[in-house]
CSV table of C-alpha atoms in Angstrom, one decimal:
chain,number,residue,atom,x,y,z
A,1,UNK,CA,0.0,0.0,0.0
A,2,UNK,CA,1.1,3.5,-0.9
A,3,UNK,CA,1.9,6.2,2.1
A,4,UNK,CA,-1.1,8.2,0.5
A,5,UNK,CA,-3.7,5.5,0.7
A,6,UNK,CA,-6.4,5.0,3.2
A,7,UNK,CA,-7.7,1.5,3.2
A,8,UNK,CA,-11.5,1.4,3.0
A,9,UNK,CA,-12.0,-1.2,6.1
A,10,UNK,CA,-11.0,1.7,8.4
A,11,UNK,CA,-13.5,3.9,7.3
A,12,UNK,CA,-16.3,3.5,9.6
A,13,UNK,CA,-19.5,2.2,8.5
A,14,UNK,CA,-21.3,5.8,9.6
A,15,UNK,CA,-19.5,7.5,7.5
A,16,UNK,CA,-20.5,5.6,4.4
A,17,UNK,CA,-23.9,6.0,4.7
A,18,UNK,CA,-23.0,10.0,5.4
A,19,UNK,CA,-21.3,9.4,1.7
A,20,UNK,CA,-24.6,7.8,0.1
A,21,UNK,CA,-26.8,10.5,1.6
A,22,UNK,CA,-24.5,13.1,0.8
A,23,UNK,CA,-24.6,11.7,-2.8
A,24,UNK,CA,-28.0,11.1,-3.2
A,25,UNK,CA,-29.1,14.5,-2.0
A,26,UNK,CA,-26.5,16.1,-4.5
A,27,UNK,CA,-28.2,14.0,-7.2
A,28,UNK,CA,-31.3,15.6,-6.3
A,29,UNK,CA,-30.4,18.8,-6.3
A,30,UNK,CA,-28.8,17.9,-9.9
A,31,UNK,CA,-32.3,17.2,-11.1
A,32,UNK,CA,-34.1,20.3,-9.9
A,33,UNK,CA,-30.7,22.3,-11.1
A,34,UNK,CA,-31.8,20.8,-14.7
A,35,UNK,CA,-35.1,21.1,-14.7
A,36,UNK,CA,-34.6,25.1,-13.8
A,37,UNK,CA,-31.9,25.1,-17.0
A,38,UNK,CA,-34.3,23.8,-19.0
A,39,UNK,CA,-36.8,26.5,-17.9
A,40,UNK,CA,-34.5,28.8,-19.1
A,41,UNK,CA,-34.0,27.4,-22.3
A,42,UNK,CA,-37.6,27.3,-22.8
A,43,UNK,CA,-38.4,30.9,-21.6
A,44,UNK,CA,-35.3,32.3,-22.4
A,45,UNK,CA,-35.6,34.1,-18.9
A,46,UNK,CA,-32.9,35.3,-17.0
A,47,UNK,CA,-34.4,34.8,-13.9
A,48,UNK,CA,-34.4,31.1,-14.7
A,49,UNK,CA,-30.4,31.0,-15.4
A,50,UNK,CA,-29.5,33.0,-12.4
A,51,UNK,CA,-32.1,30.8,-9.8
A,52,UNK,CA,-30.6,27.3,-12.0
A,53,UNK,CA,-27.0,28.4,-11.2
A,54,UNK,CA,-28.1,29.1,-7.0
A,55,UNK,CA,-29.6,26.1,-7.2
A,56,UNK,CA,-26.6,24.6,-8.7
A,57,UNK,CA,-24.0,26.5,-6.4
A,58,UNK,CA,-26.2,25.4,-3.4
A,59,UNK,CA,-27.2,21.5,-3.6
A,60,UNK,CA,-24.5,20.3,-5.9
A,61,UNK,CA,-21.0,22.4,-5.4
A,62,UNK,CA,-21.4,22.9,-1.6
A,63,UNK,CA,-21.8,19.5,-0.7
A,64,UNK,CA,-19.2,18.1,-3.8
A,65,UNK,CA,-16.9,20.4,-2.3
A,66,UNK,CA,-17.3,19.2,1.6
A,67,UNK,CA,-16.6,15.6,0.2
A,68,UNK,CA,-13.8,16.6,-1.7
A,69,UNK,CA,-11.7,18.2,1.0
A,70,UNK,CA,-12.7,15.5,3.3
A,71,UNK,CA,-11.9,13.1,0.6
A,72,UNK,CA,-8.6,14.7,0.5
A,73,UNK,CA,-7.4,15.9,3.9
A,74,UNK,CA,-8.3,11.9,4.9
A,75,UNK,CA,-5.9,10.7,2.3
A,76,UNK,CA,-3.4,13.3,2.8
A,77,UNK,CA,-3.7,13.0,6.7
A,78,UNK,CA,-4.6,16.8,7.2
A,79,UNK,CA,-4.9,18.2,10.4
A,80,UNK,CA,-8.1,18.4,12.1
A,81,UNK,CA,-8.4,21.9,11.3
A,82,UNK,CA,-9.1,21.0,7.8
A,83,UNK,CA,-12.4,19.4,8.7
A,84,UNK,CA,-13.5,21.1,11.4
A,85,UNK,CA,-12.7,24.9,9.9
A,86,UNK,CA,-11.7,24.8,6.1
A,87,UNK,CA,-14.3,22.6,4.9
A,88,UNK,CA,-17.4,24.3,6.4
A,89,UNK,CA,-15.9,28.0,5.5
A,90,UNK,CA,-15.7,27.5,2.1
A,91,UNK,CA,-19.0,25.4,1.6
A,92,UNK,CA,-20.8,28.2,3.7
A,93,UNK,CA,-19.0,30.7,1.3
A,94,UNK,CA,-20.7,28.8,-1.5
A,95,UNK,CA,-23.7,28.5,-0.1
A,96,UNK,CA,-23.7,32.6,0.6
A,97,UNK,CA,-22.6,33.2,-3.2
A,98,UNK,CA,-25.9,30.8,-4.4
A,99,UNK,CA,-28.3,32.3,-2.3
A,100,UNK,CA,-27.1,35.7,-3.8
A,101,UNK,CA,-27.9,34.6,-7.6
A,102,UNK,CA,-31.4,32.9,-5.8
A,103,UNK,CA,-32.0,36.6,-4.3
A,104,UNK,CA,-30.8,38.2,-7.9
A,105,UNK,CA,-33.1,35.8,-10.0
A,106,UNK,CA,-36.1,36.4,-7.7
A,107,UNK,CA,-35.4,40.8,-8.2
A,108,UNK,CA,-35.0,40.5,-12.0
A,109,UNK,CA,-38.0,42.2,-13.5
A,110,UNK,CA,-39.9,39.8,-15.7
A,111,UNK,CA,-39.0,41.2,-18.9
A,112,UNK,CA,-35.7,40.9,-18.7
């Protein structure tokens, strides 16, 4: 085994099921981010293609990110700062930035 791998069996089982509902609630939020895209494609609205990239910033890239730099400070054995600081500052920062293009797509006049 490499120095950079984790092996799987040490992963607690918890933490799996964390990963599949993590995953599934992503894929979720993929769906709805689609269907608003298509809105906009349809309409040809802005307000559709500002709320679709929220939507997109909120239930797909937060939580994407948050595995990812778990993902990554468990295989590069980061210190616990990593998890309990990094990785909820810049999903939170996310999260801010998609709510702003939610609140922007919800001011748009409808004509625009």
């Amino acid at each position: 085994m490499h120095p950079a791998q984790v092996d799987p069996s040490v992963i607690p089982p918890h933490y799996l099921l964390l990963l599949v509902a993590t995953l599934v609630a992503a894929g979720m939020g993929l769906f709805i981010v689609y269907q608003a895209y298509q809105g906009y494609r349809r309409s040809d609205r802005k307000q559709m293609l500002f709320l679709a990239i929220g939507l997109a910033l909120i239930t797909v890239a937060s939580p994407m990110v948050s595995l990812v730099i778990s993902a990554a400070a468990l295989q590069f054995r980061l210190e616990l700062i990593v998890y309990t600081f990094y990785s909820p500052f810049v999903s939170n920062i996310i999260k801010i930035v998609g709510i702003g293009f939610i609140i922007y797509s919800l001011s748009l006049q409808s004509d625009s």
